[in-house]
Coordinates of C-alpha atoms in Angstrom, one line a residue:
M1 CA 128.5 -69.4 -53.5
K2 CA 127.1 -67.4 -50.6
Q3 CA 124.8 -65.4 -52.9
R4 CA 123.6 -68.7 -54.5
F5 CA 122.9 -70.2 -51.1
F6 CA 121.0 -67.2 -49.7
K7 CA 119.0 -66.9 -53.0
Y8 CA 118.1 -70.6 -52.7
I9 CA 117.1 -70.1 -49.0
A10 CA 115.0 -67.0 -50.0
D11 CA 113.2 -68.9 -52.9
L12 CA 109.5 -69.3 -52.5
R13 CA 109.6 -73.0 -53.5
F14 CA 112.1 -73.7 -50.7
A15 CA 109.9 -71.9 -48.2
I16 CA 106.8 -73.8 -49.3
G17 CA 108.7 -77.1 -49.1
I18 CA 109.7 -76.4 -45.5
L19 CA 106.2 -75.2 -44.6
L20 CA 104.8 -78.4 -46.0
L21 CA 107.2 -80.4 -43.8
I22 CA 106.1 -78.4 -40.7
A23 CA 102.5 -79.0 -41.6
I24 CA 103.1 -82.8 -41.9
C25 CA 104.8 -82.8 -38.5
S26 CA 102.0 -80.8 -37.0
I27 CA 99.4 -83.3 -38.4
I28 CA 101.4 -86.1 -36.7
G29 CA 101.4 -84.1 -33.5
T30 CA 97.7 -83.7 -33.7
V31 CA 96.8 -87.3 -34.5
I32 CA 99.2 -88.8 -31.8
E33 CA 98.4 -87.8 -28.3
Q34 CA 101.1 -85.5 -26.8
D35 CA 103.0 -85.7 -23.5
Q36 CA 101.3 -88.9 -22.3
P37 CA 102.8 -91.6 -20.1
I38 CA 104.5 -94.4 -22.0
E39 CA 101.9 -96.9 -20.9
T40 CA 99.3 -94.9 -22.9
Y41 CA 101.3 -95.4 -26.1
K42 CA 102.0 -99.1 -25.4
L43 CA 98.2 -99.6 -25.0
N44 CA 97.1 -97.6 -28.0
Y45 CA 100.0 -98.2 -30.4
P46 CA 101.0 -101.9 -30.0
I47 CA 104.0 -103.2 -31.9
A48 CA 102.0 -106.1 -33.3
N49 CA 99.4 -103.9 -34.8
P50 CA 100.8 -100.4 -35.5
V51 CA 98.4 -97.6 -36.4
F52 CA 98.3 -96.8 -40.1
G53 CA 100.8 -99.6 -40.4
I54 CA 103.6 -97.3 -39.2
F55 CA 103.1 -95.9 -35.8
S56 CA 104.0 -98.3 -33.0
W57 CA 104.9 -97.1 -29.5
D58 CA 108.6 -97.8 -29.8
L59 CA 108.9 -95.8 -33.0
I60 CA 106.8 -93.0 -31.4
V61 CA 109.1 -92.8 -28.4
K62 CA 112.3 -93.2 -30.4
F63 CA 111.6 -90.3 -32.8
G64 CA 109.8 -88.0 -30.3
F65 CA 106.4 -88.2 -31.8
D66 CA 105.0 -88.1 -28.3
H67 CA 106.3 -84.6 -27.9
V68 CA 106.6 -83.4 -31.5
Y69 CA 106.6 -79.6 -30.8
K70 CA 109.6 -79.9 -28.4
T71 CA 111.9 -82.1 -30.5
W72 CA 115.1 -80.7 -32.0
W73 CA 114.1 -81.6 -35.5
F74 CA 110.8 -79.7 -35.3
I75 CA 112.5 -76.6 -33.8
T76 CA 115.1 -76.9 -36.5
L77 CA 112.4 -76.8 -39.2
I78 CA 110.9 -73.7 -37.6
V79 CA 114.4 -72.0 -37.5
V80 CA 115.0 -72.9 -41.2
F81 CA 111.6 -71.5 -42.2
G82 CA 112.2 -68.3 -40.2
T83 CA 115.6 -67.9 -41.8
S84 CA 114.0 -68.3 -45.2
L85 CA 111.5 -65.6 -44.4
V86 CA 114.2 -63.2 -43.1
T87 CA 116.4 -63.8 -46.1
C88 CA 113.5 -63.3 -48.5
T89 CA 112.6 -60.0 -46.7
I90 CA 116.1 -58.7 -46.9
L91 CA 117.0 -59.8 -50.5
Q92 CA 113.6 -59.3 -52.2
Q93 CA 110.9 -57.5 -50.3
L94 CA 112.9 -54.5 -48.9
P95 CA 114.8 -53.9 -52.2
G96 CA 111.4 -54.1 -54.0
L97 CA 109.9 -51.6 -51.7
K98 CA 112.9 -49.3 -52.1
L99 CA 112.6 -49.6 -55.9
A100 CA 108.9 -48.9 -55.8
R101 CA 109.6 -45.5 -54.1
K102 CA 111.8 -44.4 -57.0
C103 CA 110.7 -42.6 -60.2
Q104 CA 110.9 -45.2 -62.9
F105 CA 110.5 -43.4 -66.2
F106 CA 110.1 -45.3 -69.5
R107 CA 112.3 -43.7 -72.1
S108 CA 111.5 -45.8 -75.2
P109 CA 108.2 -47.0 -76.6
L110 CA 109.7 -50.5 -76.8
Q111 CA 109.6 -50.8 -73.1
F112 CA 105.8 -50.8 -73.2
Q113 CA 105.9 -54.2 -74.9
K114 CA 106.7 -55.9 -71.6
L115 CA 103.4 -54.6 -70.0
N116 CA 100.1 -56.5 -70.3
L117 CA 98.3 -53.1 -70.3
S118 CA 99.5 -50.6 -72.9
L119 CA 98.2 -48.5 -75.9
K120 CA 99.2 -45.9 -78.3
S121 CA 96.7 -43.0 -78.9
S122 CA 96.6 -39.7 -80.7
T123 CA 93.2 -38.7 -79.3
I124 CA 93.8 -38.7 -75.5
N125 CA 94.2 -35.3 -74.0
L126 CA 97.2 -35.5 -71.8
N127 CA 96.2 -32.7 -69.4
S128 CA 92.8 -34.2 -68.9
F129 CA 94.3 -37.6 -68.4
L130 CA 96.7 -36.4 -65.7
R131 CA 94.0 -34.4 -64.0
N132 CA 91.9 -37.5 -63.6
R133 CA 94.9 -39.3 -62.2
K134 CA 95.4 -36.6 -59.7
I135 CA 91.8 -36.9 -58.6
E136 CA 92.4 -40.6 -58.1
N137 CA 95.3 -39.7 -55.7
Y138 CA 98.2 -40.8 -58.0
H139 CA 101.6 -39.3 -57.4
I140 CA 102.7 -37.8 -60.7
F141 CA 106.3 -37.2 -61.8
Q142 CA 107.3 -35.5 -65.1
Q143 CA 110.6 -35.2 -66.9
K144 CA 110.1 -33.3 -70.1
N145 CA 108.0 -35.7 -72.3
L146 CA 108.3 -38.6 -69.8
I147 CA 105.7 -39.1 -67.1
Y148 CA 105.5 -41.6 -64.3
C149 CA 102.5 -42.1 -61.9
Y150 CA 101.9 -44.4 -59.0
K151 CA 99.5 -44.8 -56.0
G152 CA 99.0 -47.4 -53.2
L153 CA 102.6 -47.7 -52.2
I154 CA 101.5 -48.7 -48.7
G155 CA 100.1 -51.9 -50.3
R156 CA 103.7 -53.0 -50.9
L157 CA 104.1 -53.2 -47.2
G158 CA 101.7 -56.1 -47.0
P159 CA 104.1 -59.0 -47.8
I160 CA 106.8 -57.5 -45.6
I161 CA 104.3 -57.4 -42.6
V162 CA 103.3 -60.9 -43.4
H163 CA 106.9 -62.1 -43.1
F164 CA 107.4 -60.0 -40.0
S165 CA 104.2 -61.4 -38.3
M166 CA 105.1 -65.0 -39.2
I167 CA 108.6 -64.6 -37.8
L168 CA 107.1 -63.3 -34.5
V169 CA 104.8 -66.3 -34.4
L170 CA 107.7 -68.7 -35.0
I171 CA 109.9 -67.0 -32.3
G172 CA 107.0 -67.2 -29.8
T173 CA 106.5 -70.8 -30.6
I174 CA 110.1 -71.7 -30.0
I175 CA 110.2 -69.7 -26.7
S176 CA 107.0 -71.5 -25.5
S177 CA 108.4 -74.9 -26.5
I178 CA 111.7 -74.6 -24.7
S179 CA 110.7 -72.7 -21.6
G180 CA 107.0 -73.3 -21.0
F181 CA 105.3 -76.0 -19.1
K182 CA 101.8 -77.5 -18.4
A183 CA 100.6 -79.2 -15.2
Q184 CA 97.4 -80.8 -14.1
E185 CA 96.2 -80.8 -10.5
I186 CA 93.2 -82.2 -8.6
I187 CA 92.9 -80.3 -5.3
P188 CA 90.3 -80.8 -2.6
K189 CA 88.5 -77.7 -1.4
T190 CA 90.3 -75.7 1.3
E191 CA 93.6 -77.4 0.5
I192 CA 97.0 -75.7 -0.2
F193 CA 98.9 -77.0 -3.1
H194 CA 102.2 -76.6 -5.1
I195 CA 102.7 -77.3 -8.8
Q196 CA 103.8 -81.0 -8.9
N197 CA 101.9 -83.1 -11.5
I198 CA 103.9 -81.9 -14.6
L199 CA 102.6 -83.0 -18.0
G200 CA 105.2 -81.4 -20.2
T201 CA 108.2 -79.1 -19.9
G202 CA 110.7 -77.5 -22.1
V203 CA 114.5 -77.8 -22.1
F204 CA 115.0 -74.5 -20.2
T205 CA 111.8 -74.6 -18.1
E206 CA 112.1 -73.4 -14.5
L207 CA 109.1 -74.3 -12.3
P208 CA 107.8 -71.3 -10.3
K209 CA 108.0 -71.7 -6.6
V210 CA 104.4 -70.6 -5.8
S211 CA 101.8 -72.0 -3.5
S212 CA 98.0 -71.6 -3.9
R213 CA 94.9 -72.5 -2.0
I214 CA 91.4 -73.5 -3.2
N215 CA 89.1 -71.6 -0.9
D216 CA 85.9 -73.0 -2.4
F217 CA 84.5 -74.9 -5.3
W218 CA 81.0 -75.1 -6.6
I219 CA 78.9 -76.1 -9.6
T220 CA 75.8 -74.4 -11.0
Y221 CA 73.1 -76.4 -12.8
N222 CA 70.4 -75.4 -15.3
Q223 CA 66.7 -76.0 -15.1
R224 CA 67.2 -79.5 -16.6
N225 CA 69.6 -80.4 -13.8
I226 CA 72.6 -80.4 -16.2
V227 CA 75.9 -78.9 -15.2
Q228 CA 76.1 -75.3 -16.4
Q229 CA 79.4 -74.1 -15.0
F230 CA 82.3 -75.0 -12.6
Y231 CA 83.7 -72.3 -10.3
S232 CA 86.9 -72.3 -8.1
D233 CA 87.8 -69.6 -5.6
L234 CA 91.6 -69.5 -5.8
S235 CA 94.1 -67.7 -3.7
I236 CA 97.8 -67.1 -4.4
L237 CA 100.0 -67.3 -1.3
N238 CA 103.5 -65.9 -0.6
D239 CA 106.3 -67.8 1.1
N240 CA 104.7 -67.1 4.5
G241 CA 101.3 -68.4 3.5
V242 CA 99.8 -64.9 3.3
E243 CA 97.2 -64.3 0.5
I244 CA 98.6 -61.9 -2.1
N245 CA 96.0 -62.4 -4.8
R246 CA 92.5 -63.9 -5.0
Q247 CA 90.4 -64.7 -8.1
T248 CA 87.3 -66.8 -9.0
I249 CA 87.8 -68.8 -12.1
Y250 CA 85.5 -70.9 -14.3
V251 CA 85.6 -72.5 -17.7
N252 CA 86.9 -70.1 -20.3
S253 CA 87.8 -67.5 -17.7
P254 CA 91.2 -68.4 -16.2
A255 CA 93.2 -66.7 -13.5
K256 CA 96.5 -65.1 -14.3
Y257 CA 99.3 -64.2 -11.9
N258 CA 103.0 -63.5 -12.6
G259 CA 102.9 -65.3 -16.0
I260 CA 101.1 -68.4 -14.6
T261 CA 97.6 -69.2 -15.9
Y262 CA 95.2 -71.3 -14.0
Y263 CA 92.4 -73.0 -16.0
Q264 CA 89.3 -74.6 -14.7
T265 CA 89.1 -78.0 -16.4
D266 CA 87.4 -80.7 -14.3
W267 CA 86.0 -81.7 -10.9
N268 CA 85.8 -84.7 -8.6
L269 CA 84.2 -85.9 -5.4
I270 CA 86.6 -87.5 -3.0
G271 CA 84.6 -88.2 0.2
I272 CA 81.7 -87.4 2.6
R273 CA 81.5 -86.5 6.3
V274 CA 78.7 -88.1 8.3
K275 CA 77.8 -87.7 12.0
T276 CA 76.3 -90.7 13.8
E277 CA 74.1 -90.8 16.9
S278 CA 77.2 -90.7 19.2
E279 CA 78.0 -87.2 17.8
K280 CA 81.1 -88.7 16.2
I281 CA 82.0 -87.4 12.7
N282 CA 83.4 -90.0 10.4
Q283 CA 84.8 -89.4 6.9
Y284 CA 84.3 -92.0 4.1
P285 CA 86.0 -92.0 0.7
L286 CA 84.0 -91.8 -2.5
I287 CA 85.1 -94.1 -5.3
P288 CA 84.3 -93.2 -9.0
I289 CA 82.3 -95.7 -11.0
S290 CA 82.7 -96.0 -14.8
N291 CA 79.7 -94.5 -16.4
K292 CA 79.6 -93.0 -19.9
Q293 CA 76.4 -91.1 -19.3
E294 CA 77.3 -89.2 -16.2
K295 CA 79.8 -89.0 -13.3
L296 CA 78.9 -91.4 -10.4
W297 CA 80.6 -92.1 -7.1
V298 CA 79.9 -94.9 -4.5
S299 CA 80.8 -95.3 -0.8
W300 CA 79.8 -97.6 2.0
I301 CA 78.9 -96.7 5.6
P302 CA 79.2 -99.6 8.2
L303 CA 76.4 -99.9 10.7
T304 CA 78.1 -102.3 13.1
T305 CA 81.6 -102.6 14.6
E306 CA 81.9 -106.0 12.9
L307 CA 81.4 -104.3 9.5
D308 CA 78.9 -107.1 8.5
R309 CA 76.1 -104.6 7.8
G310 CA 76.1 -101.2 6.1
L311 CA 74.6 -98.7 3.7
T312 CA 75.6 -98.1 0.1
I313 CA 75.9 -94.5 -0.9
L314 CA 75.5 -93.2 -4.4
I315 CA 76.1 -89.6 -5.5
N316 CA 76.3 -88.0 -9.0
N317 CA 76.1 -84.3 -8.3
L318 CA 77.2 -81.5 -6.0
E319 CA 73.8 -80.2 -5.2
G320 CA 74.0 -81.2 -1.6
Y321 CA 72.3 -84.6 -1.4
L322 CA 73.1 -88.3 -1.9
S323 CA 71.1 -91.6 -2.3
I324 CA 71.2 -94.4 0.2
Y325 CA 70.6 -98.2 -0.5
D326 CA 70.5 -101.2 1.8
K327 CA 72.5 -104.4 1.6
Q328 CA 70.0 -105.9 -0.9
G329 CA 70.2 -102.8 -3.2
Q330 CA 66.8 -101.4 -2.2
F331 CA 66.5 -97.6 -2.4
L332 CA 65.9 -96.2 1.1
G333 CA 65.8 -92.5 0.3
N334 CA 67.9 -89.3 -0.1
L335 CA 70.0 -87.6 2.6
E336 CA 70.6 -83.9 2.3
L337 CA 73.2 -81.7 3.9
N338 CA 72.6 -81.1 7.6
E339 CA 69.6 -83.4 7.5
Q340 CA 69.2 -86.2 10.0
S341 CA 67.6 -89.4 8.9
N342 CA 67.3 -92.8 10.5
F343 CA 68.4 -95.6 8.3
S344 CA 68.8 -98.4 10.9
K345 CA 70.6 -95.7 13.0
P346 CA 70.6 -91.9 12.9
L347 CA 72.8 -90.3 10.3
T348 CA 73.5 -86.6 9.5
L349 CA 75.3 -85.6 6.3
I350 CA 77.8 -82.9 7.4
D351 CA 79.7 -82.3 4.2
I352 CA 80.4 -83.6 0.6
I353 CA 84.1 -83.1 0.0
S354 CA 84.8 -81.9 -3.5
A355 CA 88.0 -81.3 -5.5
T356 CA 88.6 -79.1 -8.4
G357 CA 90.6 -79.9 -11.5
L358 CA 93.0 -77.2 -12.6
Q359 CA 95.3 -77.0 -15.6
I360 CA 98.3 -74.8 -14.8
K361 CA 100.3 -73.4 -17.7
V362 CA 103.2 -71.1 -18.3
D363 CA 103.5 -69.9 -21.9
P364 CA 106.1 -67.2 -22.2
G365 CA 105.9 -66.9 -26.0
I366 CA 102.1 -66.3 -26.1
T367 CA 102.5 -62.5 -26.3
L368 CA 104.7 -62.7 -29.3
I369 CA 102.3 -65.3 -31.0
Y370 CA 99.3 -63.0 -30.4
T371 CA 101.2 -60.0 -31.7
G372 CA 102.2 -61.9 -34.8
F373 CA 98.7 -62.9 -35.6
G374 CA 97.5 -59.4 -35.0
A375 CA 100.1 -58.1 -37.4
L376 CA 99.0 -60.8 -39.9
M377 CA 95.5 -59.4 -39.8
V378 CA 96.8 -55.9 -40.4
S379 CA 98.8 -57.2 -43.4
T380 CA 95.6 -58.7 -44.8
L381 CA 94.0 -55.2 -44.8
F382 CA 97.1 -53.8 -46.5
S383 CA 96.9 -56.4 -49.2
Y384 CA 93.5 -54.9 -50.3
I385 CA 95.3 -51.6 -51.2
T386 CA 96.2 -51.8 -54.9
Y387 CA 99.6 -50.7 -56.0
S388 CA 99.3 -49.2 -59.5
Q389 CA 101.8 -47.7 -61.8
I390 CA 101.3 -45.7 -65.1
W391 CA 104.0 -44.7 -67.6
I392 CA 103.5 -42.2 -70.4
I393 CA 105.8 -41.1 -73.2
Q394 CA 104.6 -38.2 -75.4
K395 CA 106.0 -38.1 -79.0
K396 CA 104.5 -35.2 -80.9
Q397 CA 100.7 -36.0 -81.2
D398 CA 101.1 -39.6 -80.0
L399 CA 100.8 -40.8 -76.4
Y400 CA 102.3 -44.2 -75.4
I401 CA 100.5 -45.2 -72.2
G402 CA 101.1 -48.4 -70.1
G403 CA 100.1 -49.6 -66.7
S404 CA 100.7 -52.2 -64.1
T405 CA 98.7 -53.1 -61.0
T406 CA 98.9 -55.7 -58.2
R407 CA 95.1 -56.4 -58.3
A408 CA 91.8 -55.1 -59.7
T409 CA 92.9 -55.0 -63.3
Y410 CA 90.2 -53.2 -65.4

């Protein structure tokens, strides 16, 4: 029964079936947003009108479709698939490789009938034939009138390396699922922050006790005044607040420290500082306005103590200026940094307070995953190496010749 069970587990059809289930679950995890607040699912997947007629928010939450890759049933499928690969490697691939290394003489002409490529000839010169095989780097073994030739044994390693690489990827995936985490933070410039806004964690995740500081944040624009790149100057601090590492990150160039990766993802404007004629510096918040074309923020600066008159501020960039409008919505002009202008009363723009958006991620299994995919690419190269075998039996003037090859049959 044990032999039957393991042979069933190692069967290619069983592995393909499990792989198909994993693919279906991965599609569900791609279509349905992952690790979102429950309000998001209630809004987008109402019970009265389920998506595709199936997915309503209560079903999504009940079966864990909101965090597919961390559910017990998805991890179980990965473990079963990995077990199938290991069993297939042990029961089929390794014995096949061991068998391929042995001399396998054909002792009867009847054995050639099972080969797709075979012939009987009385005109082929055996010495010339073997010499040509030697030139083609065949290994030749002879036992009296029996001859066996093979080449490309390393090509038989391809399937074994494929299984090995896929097992590495699966192990790395499980480790990342149960012990990794992802967080999203919006941090004002010059502020110190800790990892708090967690989007998703694993069962065995331990949040690192690390503090960081955003020293500076800036944006570069191209000639058409379109955002070209975001930059954040980031410092890692020890328990005493002393800087131990400093890096500048931008989109597609994250910072890495002690297994933690900091990605540049977004930006925001949160306020402005303005100096009035009394040399007093006031800070006013910037409120984002919904605009599909571009980011836009608005604020209001009172001109009287009764707060009955004021100026409306609009800003849509981080180039160092803002636009000012009166109570009737008439455009009064632009105000640049450290510039003093008189809009009913003198104003000087001291600072535009920006904030950077960071995604912070710990993925302990990523090294195994990359190693697995690297091994998979190596196995692809091995698969191009043809494993060929030739059997020969000499009976008086007749030669029985047969061959088998994994690819490139001619």
